[in-house]
PDB file of C-alpha atoms in Angstrom:
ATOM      1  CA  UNK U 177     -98.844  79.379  16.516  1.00  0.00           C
ATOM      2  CA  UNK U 178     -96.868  77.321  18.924  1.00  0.00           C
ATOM      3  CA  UNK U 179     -98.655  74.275  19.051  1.00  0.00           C
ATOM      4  CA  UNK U 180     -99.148  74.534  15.218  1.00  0.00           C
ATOM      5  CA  UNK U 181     -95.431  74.291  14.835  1.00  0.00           C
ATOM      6  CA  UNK U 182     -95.310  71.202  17.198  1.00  0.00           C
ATOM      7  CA  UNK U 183     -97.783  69.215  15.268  1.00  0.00           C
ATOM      8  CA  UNK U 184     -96.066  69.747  12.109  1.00  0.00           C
ATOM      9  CA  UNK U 185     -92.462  68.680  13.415  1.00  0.00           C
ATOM     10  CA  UNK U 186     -94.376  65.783  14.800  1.00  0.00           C
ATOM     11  CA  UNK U 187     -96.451  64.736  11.830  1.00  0.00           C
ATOM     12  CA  UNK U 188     -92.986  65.232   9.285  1.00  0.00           C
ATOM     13  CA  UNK U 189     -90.110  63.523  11.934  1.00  0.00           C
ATOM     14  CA  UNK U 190     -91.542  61.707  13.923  1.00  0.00           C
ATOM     15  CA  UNK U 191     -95.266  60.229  12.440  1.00  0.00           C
ATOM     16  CA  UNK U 192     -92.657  58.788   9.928  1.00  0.00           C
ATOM     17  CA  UNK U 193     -89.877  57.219  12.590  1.00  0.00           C
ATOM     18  CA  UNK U 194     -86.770  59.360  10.633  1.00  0.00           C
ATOM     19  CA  UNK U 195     -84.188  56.545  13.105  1.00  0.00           C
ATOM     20  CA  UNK U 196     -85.128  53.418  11.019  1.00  0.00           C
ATOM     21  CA  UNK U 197     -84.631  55.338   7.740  1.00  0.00           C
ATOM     22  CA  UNK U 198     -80.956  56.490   8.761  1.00  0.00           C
ATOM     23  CA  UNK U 199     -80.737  52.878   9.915  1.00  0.00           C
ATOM     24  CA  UNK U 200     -81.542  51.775   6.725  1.00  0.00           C
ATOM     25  CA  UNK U 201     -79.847  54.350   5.247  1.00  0.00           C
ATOM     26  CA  UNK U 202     -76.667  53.215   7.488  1.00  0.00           C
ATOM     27  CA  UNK U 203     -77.016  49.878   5.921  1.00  0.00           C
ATOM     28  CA  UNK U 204     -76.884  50.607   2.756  1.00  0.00           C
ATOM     29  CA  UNK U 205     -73.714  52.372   2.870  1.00  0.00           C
ATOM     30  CA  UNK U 206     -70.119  49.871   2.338  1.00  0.00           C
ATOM     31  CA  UNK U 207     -68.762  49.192   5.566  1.00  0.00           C
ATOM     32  CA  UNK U 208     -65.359  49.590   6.457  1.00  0.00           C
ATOM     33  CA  UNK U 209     -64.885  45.932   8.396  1.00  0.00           C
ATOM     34  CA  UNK U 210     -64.867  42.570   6.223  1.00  0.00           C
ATOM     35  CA  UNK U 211     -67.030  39.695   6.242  1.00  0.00           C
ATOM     36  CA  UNK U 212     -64.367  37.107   6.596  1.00  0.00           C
ATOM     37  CA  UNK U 213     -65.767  33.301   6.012  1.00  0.00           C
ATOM     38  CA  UNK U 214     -64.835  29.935   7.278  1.00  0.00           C
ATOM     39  CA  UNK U 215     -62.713  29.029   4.347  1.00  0.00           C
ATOM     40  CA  UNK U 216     -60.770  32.443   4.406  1.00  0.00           C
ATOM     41  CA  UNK U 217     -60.045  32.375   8.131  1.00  0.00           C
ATOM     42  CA  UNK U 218     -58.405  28.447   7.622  1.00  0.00           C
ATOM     43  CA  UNK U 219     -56.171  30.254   4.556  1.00  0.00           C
ATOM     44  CA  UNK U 220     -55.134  33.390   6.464  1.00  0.00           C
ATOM     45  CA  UNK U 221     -54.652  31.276   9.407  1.00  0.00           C
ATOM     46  CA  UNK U 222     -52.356  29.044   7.052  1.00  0.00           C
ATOM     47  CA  UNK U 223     -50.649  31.181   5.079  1.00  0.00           C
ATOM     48  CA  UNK U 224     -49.364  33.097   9.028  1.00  0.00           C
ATOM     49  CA  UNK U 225     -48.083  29.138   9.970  1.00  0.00           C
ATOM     50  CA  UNK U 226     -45.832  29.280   6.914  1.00  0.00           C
ATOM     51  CA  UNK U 227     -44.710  32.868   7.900  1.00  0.00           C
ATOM     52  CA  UNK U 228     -44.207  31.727  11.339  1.00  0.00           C
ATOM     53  CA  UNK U 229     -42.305  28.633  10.014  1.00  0.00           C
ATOM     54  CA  UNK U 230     -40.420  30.525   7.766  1.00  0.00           C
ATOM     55  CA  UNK U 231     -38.927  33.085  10.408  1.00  0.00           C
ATOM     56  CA  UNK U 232     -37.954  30.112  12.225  1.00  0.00           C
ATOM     57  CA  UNK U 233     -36.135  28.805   9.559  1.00  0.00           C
ATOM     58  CA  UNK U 234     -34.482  31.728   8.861  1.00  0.00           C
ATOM     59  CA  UNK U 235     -33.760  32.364  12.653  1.00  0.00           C
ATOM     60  CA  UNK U 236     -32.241  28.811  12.555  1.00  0.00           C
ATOM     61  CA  UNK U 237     -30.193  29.424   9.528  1.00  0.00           C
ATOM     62  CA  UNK U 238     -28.801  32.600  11.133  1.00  0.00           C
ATOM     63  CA  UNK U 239     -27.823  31.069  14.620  1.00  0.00           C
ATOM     64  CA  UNK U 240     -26.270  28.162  12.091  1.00  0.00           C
ATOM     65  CA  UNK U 241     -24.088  30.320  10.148  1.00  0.00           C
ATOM     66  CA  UNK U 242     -22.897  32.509  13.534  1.00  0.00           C
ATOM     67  CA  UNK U 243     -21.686  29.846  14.711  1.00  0.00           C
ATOM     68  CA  UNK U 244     -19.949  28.379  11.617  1.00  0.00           C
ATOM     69  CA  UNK U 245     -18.346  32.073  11.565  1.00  0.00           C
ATOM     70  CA  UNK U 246     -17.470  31.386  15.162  1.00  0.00           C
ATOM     71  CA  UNK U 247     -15.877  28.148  14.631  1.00  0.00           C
ATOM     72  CA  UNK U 248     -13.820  29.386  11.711  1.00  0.00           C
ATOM     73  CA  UNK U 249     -12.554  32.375  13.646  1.00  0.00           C
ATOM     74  CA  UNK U 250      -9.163  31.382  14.689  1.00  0.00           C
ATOM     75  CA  UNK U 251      -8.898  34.001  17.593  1.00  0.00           C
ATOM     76  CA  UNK U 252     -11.419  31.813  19.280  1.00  0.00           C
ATOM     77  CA  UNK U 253      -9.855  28.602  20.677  1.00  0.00           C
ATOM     78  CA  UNK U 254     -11.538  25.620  22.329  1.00  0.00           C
ATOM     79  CA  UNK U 255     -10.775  25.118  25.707  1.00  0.00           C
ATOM     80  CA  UNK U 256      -8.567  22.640  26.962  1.00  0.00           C
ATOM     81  CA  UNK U 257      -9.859  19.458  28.405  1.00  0.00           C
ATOM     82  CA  UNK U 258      -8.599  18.938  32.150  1.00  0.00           C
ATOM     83  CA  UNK U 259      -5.423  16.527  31.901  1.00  0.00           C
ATOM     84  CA  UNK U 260      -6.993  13.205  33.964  1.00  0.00           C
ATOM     85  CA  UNK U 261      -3.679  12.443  36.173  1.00  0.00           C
ATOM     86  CA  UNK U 262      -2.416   8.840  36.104  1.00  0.00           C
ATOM     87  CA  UNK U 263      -3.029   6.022  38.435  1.00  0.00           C
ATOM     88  CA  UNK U 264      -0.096   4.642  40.179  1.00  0.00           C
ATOM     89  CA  UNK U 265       0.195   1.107  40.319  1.00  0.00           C
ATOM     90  CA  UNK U 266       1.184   0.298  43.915  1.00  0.00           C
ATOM     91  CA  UNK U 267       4.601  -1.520  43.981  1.00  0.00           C
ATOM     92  CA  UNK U 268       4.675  -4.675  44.660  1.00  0.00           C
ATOM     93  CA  UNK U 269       5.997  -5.312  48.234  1.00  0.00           C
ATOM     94  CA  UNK U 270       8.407  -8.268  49.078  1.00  0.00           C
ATOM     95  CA  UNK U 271       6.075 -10.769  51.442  1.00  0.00           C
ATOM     96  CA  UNK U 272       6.784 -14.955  51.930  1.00  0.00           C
ATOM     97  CA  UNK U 273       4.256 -15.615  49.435  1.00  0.00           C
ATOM     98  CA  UNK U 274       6.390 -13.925  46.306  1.00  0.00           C
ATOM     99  CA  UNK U 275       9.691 -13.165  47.500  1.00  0.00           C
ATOM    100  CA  UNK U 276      11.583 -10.272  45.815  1.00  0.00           C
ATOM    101  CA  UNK U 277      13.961 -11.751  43.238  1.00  0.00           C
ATOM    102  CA  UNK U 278      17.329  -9.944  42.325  1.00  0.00           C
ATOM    103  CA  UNK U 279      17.119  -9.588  38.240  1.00  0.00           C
ATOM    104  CA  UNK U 280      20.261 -11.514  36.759  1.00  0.00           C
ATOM    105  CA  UNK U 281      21.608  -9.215  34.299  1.00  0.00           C
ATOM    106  CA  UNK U 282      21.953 -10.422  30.474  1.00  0.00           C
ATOM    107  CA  UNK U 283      25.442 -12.600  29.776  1.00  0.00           C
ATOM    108  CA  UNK U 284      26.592 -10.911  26.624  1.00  0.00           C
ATOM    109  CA  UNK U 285      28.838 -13.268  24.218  1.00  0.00           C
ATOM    110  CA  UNK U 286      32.338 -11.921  23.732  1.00  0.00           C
ATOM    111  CA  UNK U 287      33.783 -13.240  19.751  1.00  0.00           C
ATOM    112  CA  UNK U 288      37.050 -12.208  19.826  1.00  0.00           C
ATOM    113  CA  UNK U 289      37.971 -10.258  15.840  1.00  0.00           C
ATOM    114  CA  UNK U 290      40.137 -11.428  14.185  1.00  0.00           C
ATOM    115  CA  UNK U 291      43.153  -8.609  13.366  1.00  0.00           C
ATOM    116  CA  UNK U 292      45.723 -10.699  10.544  1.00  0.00           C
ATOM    117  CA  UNK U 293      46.228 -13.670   9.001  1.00  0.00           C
ATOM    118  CA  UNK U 294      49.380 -14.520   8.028  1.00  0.00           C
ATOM    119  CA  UNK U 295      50.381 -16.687   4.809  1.00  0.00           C
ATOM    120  CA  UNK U 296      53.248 -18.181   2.677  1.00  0.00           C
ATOM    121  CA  UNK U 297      53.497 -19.406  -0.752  1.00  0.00           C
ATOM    122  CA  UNK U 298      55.975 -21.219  -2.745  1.00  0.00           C
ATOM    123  CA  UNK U 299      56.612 -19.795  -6.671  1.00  0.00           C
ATOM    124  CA  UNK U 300      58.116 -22.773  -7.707  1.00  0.00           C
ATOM    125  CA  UNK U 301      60.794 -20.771  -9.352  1.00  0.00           C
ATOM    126  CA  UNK U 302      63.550 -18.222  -8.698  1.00  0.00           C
ATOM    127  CA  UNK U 303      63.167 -14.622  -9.044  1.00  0.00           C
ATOM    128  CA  UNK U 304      65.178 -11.568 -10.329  1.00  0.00           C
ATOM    129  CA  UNK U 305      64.485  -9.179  -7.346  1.00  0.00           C
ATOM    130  CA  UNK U 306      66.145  -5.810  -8.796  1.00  0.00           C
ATOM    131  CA  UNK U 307      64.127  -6.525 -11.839  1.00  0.00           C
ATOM    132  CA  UNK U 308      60.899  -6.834 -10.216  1.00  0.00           C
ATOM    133  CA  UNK U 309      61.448  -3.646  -8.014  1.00  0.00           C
ATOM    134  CA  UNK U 310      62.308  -1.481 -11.170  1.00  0.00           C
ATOM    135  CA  UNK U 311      58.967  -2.835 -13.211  1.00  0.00           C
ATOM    136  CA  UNK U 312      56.523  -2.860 -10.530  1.00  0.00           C
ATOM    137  CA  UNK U 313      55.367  -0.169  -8.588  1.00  0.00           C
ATOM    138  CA  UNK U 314      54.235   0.390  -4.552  1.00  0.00           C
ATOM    139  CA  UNK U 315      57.590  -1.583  -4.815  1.00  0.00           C
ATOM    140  CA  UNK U 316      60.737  -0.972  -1.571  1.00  0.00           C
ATOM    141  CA  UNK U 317      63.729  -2.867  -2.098  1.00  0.00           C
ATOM    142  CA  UNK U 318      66.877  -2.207   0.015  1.00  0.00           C
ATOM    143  CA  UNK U 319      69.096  -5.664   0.079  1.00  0.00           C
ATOM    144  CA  UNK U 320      71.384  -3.885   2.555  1.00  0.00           C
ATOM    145  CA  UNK U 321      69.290  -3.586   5.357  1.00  0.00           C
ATOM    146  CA  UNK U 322      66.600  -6.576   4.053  1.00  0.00           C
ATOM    147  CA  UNK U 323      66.910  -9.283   1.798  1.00  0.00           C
ATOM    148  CA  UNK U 324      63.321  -9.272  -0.016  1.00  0.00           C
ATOM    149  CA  UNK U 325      61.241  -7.157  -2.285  1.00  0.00           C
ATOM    150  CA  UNK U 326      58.268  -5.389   0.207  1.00  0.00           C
ATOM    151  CA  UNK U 327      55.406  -4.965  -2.349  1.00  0.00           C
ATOM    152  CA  UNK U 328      51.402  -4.031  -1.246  1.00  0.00           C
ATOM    153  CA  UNK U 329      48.550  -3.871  -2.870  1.00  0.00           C
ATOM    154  CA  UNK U 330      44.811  -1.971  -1.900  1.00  0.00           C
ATOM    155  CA  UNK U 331      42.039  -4.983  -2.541  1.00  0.00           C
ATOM    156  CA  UNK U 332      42.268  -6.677  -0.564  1.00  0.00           C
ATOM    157  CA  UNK U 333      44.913  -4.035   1.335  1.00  0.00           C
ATOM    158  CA  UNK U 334      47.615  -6.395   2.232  1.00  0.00           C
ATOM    159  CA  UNK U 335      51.845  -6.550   2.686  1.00  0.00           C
ATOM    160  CA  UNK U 336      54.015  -9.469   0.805  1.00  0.00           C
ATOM    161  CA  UNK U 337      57.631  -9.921   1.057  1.00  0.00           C
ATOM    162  CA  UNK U 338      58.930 -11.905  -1.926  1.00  0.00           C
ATOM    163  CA  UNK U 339      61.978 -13.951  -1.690  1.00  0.00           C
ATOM    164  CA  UNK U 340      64.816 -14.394  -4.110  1.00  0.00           C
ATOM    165  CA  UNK U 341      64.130 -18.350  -3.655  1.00  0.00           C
ATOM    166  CA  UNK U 342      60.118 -17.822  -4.827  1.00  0.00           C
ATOM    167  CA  UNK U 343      58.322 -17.805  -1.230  1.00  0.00           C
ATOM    168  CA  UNK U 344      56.212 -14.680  -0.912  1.00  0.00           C
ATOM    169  CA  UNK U 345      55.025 -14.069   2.956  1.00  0.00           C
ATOM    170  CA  UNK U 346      51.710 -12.361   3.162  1.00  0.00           C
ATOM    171  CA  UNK U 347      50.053 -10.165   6.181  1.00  0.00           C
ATOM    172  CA  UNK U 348      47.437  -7.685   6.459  1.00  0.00           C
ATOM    173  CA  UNK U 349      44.584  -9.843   5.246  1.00  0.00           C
ATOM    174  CA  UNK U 350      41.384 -10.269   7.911  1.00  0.00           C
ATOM    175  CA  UNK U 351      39.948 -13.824   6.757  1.00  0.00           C
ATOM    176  CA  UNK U 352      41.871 -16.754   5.354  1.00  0.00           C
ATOM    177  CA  UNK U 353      39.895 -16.289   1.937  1.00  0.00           C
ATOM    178  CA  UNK U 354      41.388 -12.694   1.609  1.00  0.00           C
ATOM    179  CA  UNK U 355      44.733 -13.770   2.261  1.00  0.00           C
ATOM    180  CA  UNK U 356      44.596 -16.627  -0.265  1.00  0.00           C
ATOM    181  CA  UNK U 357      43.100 -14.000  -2.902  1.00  0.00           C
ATOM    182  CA  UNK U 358      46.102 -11.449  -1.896  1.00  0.00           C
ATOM    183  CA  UNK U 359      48.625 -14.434  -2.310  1.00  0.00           C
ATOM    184  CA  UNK U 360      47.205 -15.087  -5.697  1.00  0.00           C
ATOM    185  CA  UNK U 361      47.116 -11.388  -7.251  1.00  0.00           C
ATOM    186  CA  UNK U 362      50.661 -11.360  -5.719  1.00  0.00           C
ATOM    187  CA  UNK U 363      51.610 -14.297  -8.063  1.00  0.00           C
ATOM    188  CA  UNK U 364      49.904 -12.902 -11.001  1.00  0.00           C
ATOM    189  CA  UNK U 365      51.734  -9.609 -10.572  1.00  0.00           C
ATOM    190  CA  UNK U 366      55.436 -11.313 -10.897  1.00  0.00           C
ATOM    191  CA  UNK U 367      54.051 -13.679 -13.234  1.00  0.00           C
ATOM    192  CA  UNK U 368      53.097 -10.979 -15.729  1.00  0.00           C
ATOM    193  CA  UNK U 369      57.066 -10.060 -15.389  1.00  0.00           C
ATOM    194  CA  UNK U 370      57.816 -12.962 -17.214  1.00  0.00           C
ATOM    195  CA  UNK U 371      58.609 -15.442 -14.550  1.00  0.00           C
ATOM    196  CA  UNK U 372      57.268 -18.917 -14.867  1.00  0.00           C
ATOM    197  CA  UNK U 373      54.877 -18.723 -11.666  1.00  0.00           C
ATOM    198  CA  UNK U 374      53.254 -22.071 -10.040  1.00  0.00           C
ATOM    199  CA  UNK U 375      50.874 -21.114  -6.882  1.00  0.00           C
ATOM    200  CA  UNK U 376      52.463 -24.150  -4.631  1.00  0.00           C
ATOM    201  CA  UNK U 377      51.868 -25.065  -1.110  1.00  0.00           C
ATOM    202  CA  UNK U 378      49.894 -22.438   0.269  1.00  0.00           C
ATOM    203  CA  UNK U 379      49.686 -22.647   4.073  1.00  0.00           C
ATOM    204  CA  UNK U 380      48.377 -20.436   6.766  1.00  0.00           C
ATOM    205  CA  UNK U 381      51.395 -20.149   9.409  1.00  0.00           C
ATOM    206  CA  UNK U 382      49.755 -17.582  11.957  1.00  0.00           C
ATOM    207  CA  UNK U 383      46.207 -15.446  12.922  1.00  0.00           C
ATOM    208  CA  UNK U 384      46.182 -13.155  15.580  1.00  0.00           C
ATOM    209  CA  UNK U 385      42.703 -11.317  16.920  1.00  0.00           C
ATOM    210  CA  UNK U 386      41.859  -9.521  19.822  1.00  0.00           C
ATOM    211  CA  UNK U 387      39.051  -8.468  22.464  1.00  0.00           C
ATOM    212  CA  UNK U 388      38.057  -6.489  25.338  1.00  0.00           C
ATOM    213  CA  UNK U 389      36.685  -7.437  28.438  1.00  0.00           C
ATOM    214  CA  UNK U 390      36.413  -5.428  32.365  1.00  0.00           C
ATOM    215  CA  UNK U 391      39.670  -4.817  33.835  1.00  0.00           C
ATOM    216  CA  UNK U 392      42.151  -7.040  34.895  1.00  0.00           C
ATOM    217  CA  UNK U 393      44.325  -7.183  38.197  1.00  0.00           C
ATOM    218  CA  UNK U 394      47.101  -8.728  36.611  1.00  0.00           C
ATOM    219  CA  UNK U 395      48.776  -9.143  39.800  1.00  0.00           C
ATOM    220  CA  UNK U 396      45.931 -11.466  41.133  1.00  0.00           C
ATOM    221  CA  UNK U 397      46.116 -13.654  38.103  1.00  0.00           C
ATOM    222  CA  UNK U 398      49.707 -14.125  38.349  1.00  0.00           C
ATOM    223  CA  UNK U 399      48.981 -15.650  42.495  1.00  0.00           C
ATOM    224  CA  UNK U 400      45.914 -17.519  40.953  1.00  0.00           C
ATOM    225  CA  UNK U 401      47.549 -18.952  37.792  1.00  0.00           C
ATOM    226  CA  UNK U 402      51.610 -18.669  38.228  1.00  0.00           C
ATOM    227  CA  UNK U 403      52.294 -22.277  36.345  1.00  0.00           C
ATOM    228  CA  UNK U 404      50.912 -20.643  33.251  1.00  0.00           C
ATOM    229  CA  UNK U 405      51.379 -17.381  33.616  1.00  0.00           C
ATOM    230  CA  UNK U 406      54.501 -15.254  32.734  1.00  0.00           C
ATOM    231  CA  UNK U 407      54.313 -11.678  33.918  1.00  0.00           C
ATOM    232  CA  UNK U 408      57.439  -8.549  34.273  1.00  0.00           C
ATOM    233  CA  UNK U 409      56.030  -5.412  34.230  1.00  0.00           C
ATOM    234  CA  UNK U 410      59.560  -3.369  34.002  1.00  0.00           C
ATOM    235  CA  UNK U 411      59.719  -4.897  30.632  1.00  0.00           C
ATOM    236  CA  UNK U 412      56.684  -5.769  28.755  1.00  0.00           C
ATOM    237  CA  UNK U 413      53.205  -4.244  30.508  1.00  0.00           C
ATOM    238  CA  UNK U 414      51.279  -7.464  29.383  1.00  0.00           C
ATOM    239  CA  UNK U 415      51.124 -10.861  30.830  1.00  0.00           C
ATOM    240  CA  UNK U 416      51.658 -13.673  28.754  1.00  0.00           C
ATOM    241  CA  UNK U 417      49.460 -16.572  29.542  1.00  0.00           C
ATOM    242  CA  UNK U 418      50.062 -20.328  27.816  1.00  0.00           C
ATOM    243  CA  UNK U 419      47.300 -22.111  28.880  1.00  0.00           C
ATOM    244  CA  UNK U 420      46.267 -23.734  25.559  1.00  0.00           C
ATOM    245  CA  UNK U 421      48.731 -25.475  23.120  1.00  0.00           C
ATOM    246  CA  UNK U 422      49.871 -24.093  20.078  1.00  0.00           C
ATOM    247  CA  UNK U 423      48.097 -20.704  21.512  1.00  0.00           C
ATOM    248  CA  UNK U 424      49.678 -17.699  23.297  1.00  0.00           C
ATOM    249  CA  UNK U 425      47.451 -15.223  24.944  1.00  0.00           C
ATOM    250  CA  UNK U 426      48.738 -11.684  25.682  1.00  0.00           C
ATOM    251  CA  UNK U 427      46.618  -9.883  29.024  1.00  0.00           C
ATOM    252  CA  UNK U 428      46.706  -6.593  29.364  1.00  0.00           C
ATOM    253  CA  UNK U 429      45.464  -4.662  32.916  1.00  0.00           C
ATOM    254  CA  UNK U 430      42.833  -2.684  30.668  1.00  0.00           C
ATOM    255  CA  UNK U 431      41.070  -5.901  29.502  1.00  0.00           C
ATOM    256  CA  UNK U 432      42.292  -6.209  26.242  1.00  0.00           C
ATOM    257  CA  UNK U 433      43.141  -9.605  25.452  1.00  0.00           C
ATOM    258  CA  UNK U 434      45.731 -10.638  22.578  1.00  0.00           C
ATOM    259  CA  UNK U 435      45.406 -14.278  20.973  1.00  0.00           C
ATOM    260  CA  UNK U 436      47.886 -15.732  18.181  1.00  0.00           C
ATOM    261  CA  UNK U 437      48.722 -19.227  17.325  1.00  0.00           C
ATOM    262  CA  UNK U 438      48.927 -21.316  13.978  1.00  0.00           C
TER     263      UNK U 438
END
């Protein structure tokens, strides 16, 4: 019974080699894995570089814009660059090739200003003096204690004393062309009065200016320069010095220096 059993298990399984027909069987089925050729290897193998490339871009753009953000962030400061200290020029020393030279110090030219200008004029007629201080005003007239009408006027601001005999003396003015233009509004104004005005023989008589140098021993000038020199200081604290014709200078210890002549 036993070995009747054996021979049919052998002549069903084994006579007819069951392995290749599971093998075959096996084959037939679908697989699971993919047959992947050439051509789609070199496309999946592409298609990855432009993922790669494109996470690199985007890494880039990332790391770009952090540090934009970083640089706009005004908490965060550059730091300061180390100050380079500067090179000293060695001084020049004196030696016998290039002697050390004093430095001369710059002669500044002293113009003395000029302060007035005085002027006369002649009328050519005579004048009414209490009629001209009642008409005209800026006007003082007092014949007791002077004898001529003191009238001023603003441009250019200047003084005239008019005489009963027509001569007008006029101060204040700083140029001879301003004095000559006072002297002439001067005229106008009596003339407009009614008086028959000429503008005759106008002359400048006097011009004083002034300046200011160092200070002066006025003592020492007086030893230096006594045949011009005229000094007393219990009555006048200036020294008068005639050096120059027609020209007196006033010195004064402070340096201020007083010139008038004609």
């Amino acid at each position: 019974m036993e070995e009747s059993m054996l021979e049919w298990y052998f002549d069903n399984f084994i006579a007819n080699d069951p392995p290749k027909k599971m093998e075959e069987e096996v084959s037939e089925e679908p697989s699971d894995e993919l047959d992947l050729s050439p051509s789609d290897e070199l496309i999946i193998h592409e298609e990855s570089s432009q993922d790669d490339s494109a996470e690199i871009t985007q890494t880039d753009t990332d790391s770009s814009t952090s540090l934009d953000y970083s640089s706009q962030n005004p908490t965060v400061q550059p730091e300061p660059e180390p100050e380079l200290e500067p090179e000293l020029e060695p001084e020049p020393s004196a030696s016998a090739v290039c002697p050390s030279t004093s430095v001369i110090p710059e002669r500044t030219e002293i113009i003395p200003q000029i302060q007035n200008v005085v002027s006369t004029v002649n009328l050519g007629c005579h004048l009414d003096l209490n009629f001209i201080a009642r008409k005209v005003l800026n006007v003082m007239y007092n014949p007791k204690s002077y004898r001529a009408v003191v009238m001023r006027i603003r441009k250019p601001q200047t003084t005239a004393m008019i005489y009963k005999s027509g001569n007008i003396v006029c101060t204040g003015a700083k140029s001879e062309e301003q004095s000559r233009i006072a002297a002439r509004r001067f005229a106008r104004i009596v003339q407009k009065l009614g008086f028959p005005v000429r503008f005759l023989h106008f002359r400048i008589q006097n011009l004083v200016a002034s300046c200011k140098i160092f200070p002066i021993s006025l003592e020492q000038l007086v030893l230096v320069h006594s045949q011009h020199c005229s000094y007393e200081p219990e009555l006048f604290l200036g020294l008068f010095l005639n050096m120059t014709p027609g020209v007196n200078v006033t010195v004064f210890a402070s340096g201020k220096i007083a010139f008038s002549g004609n």
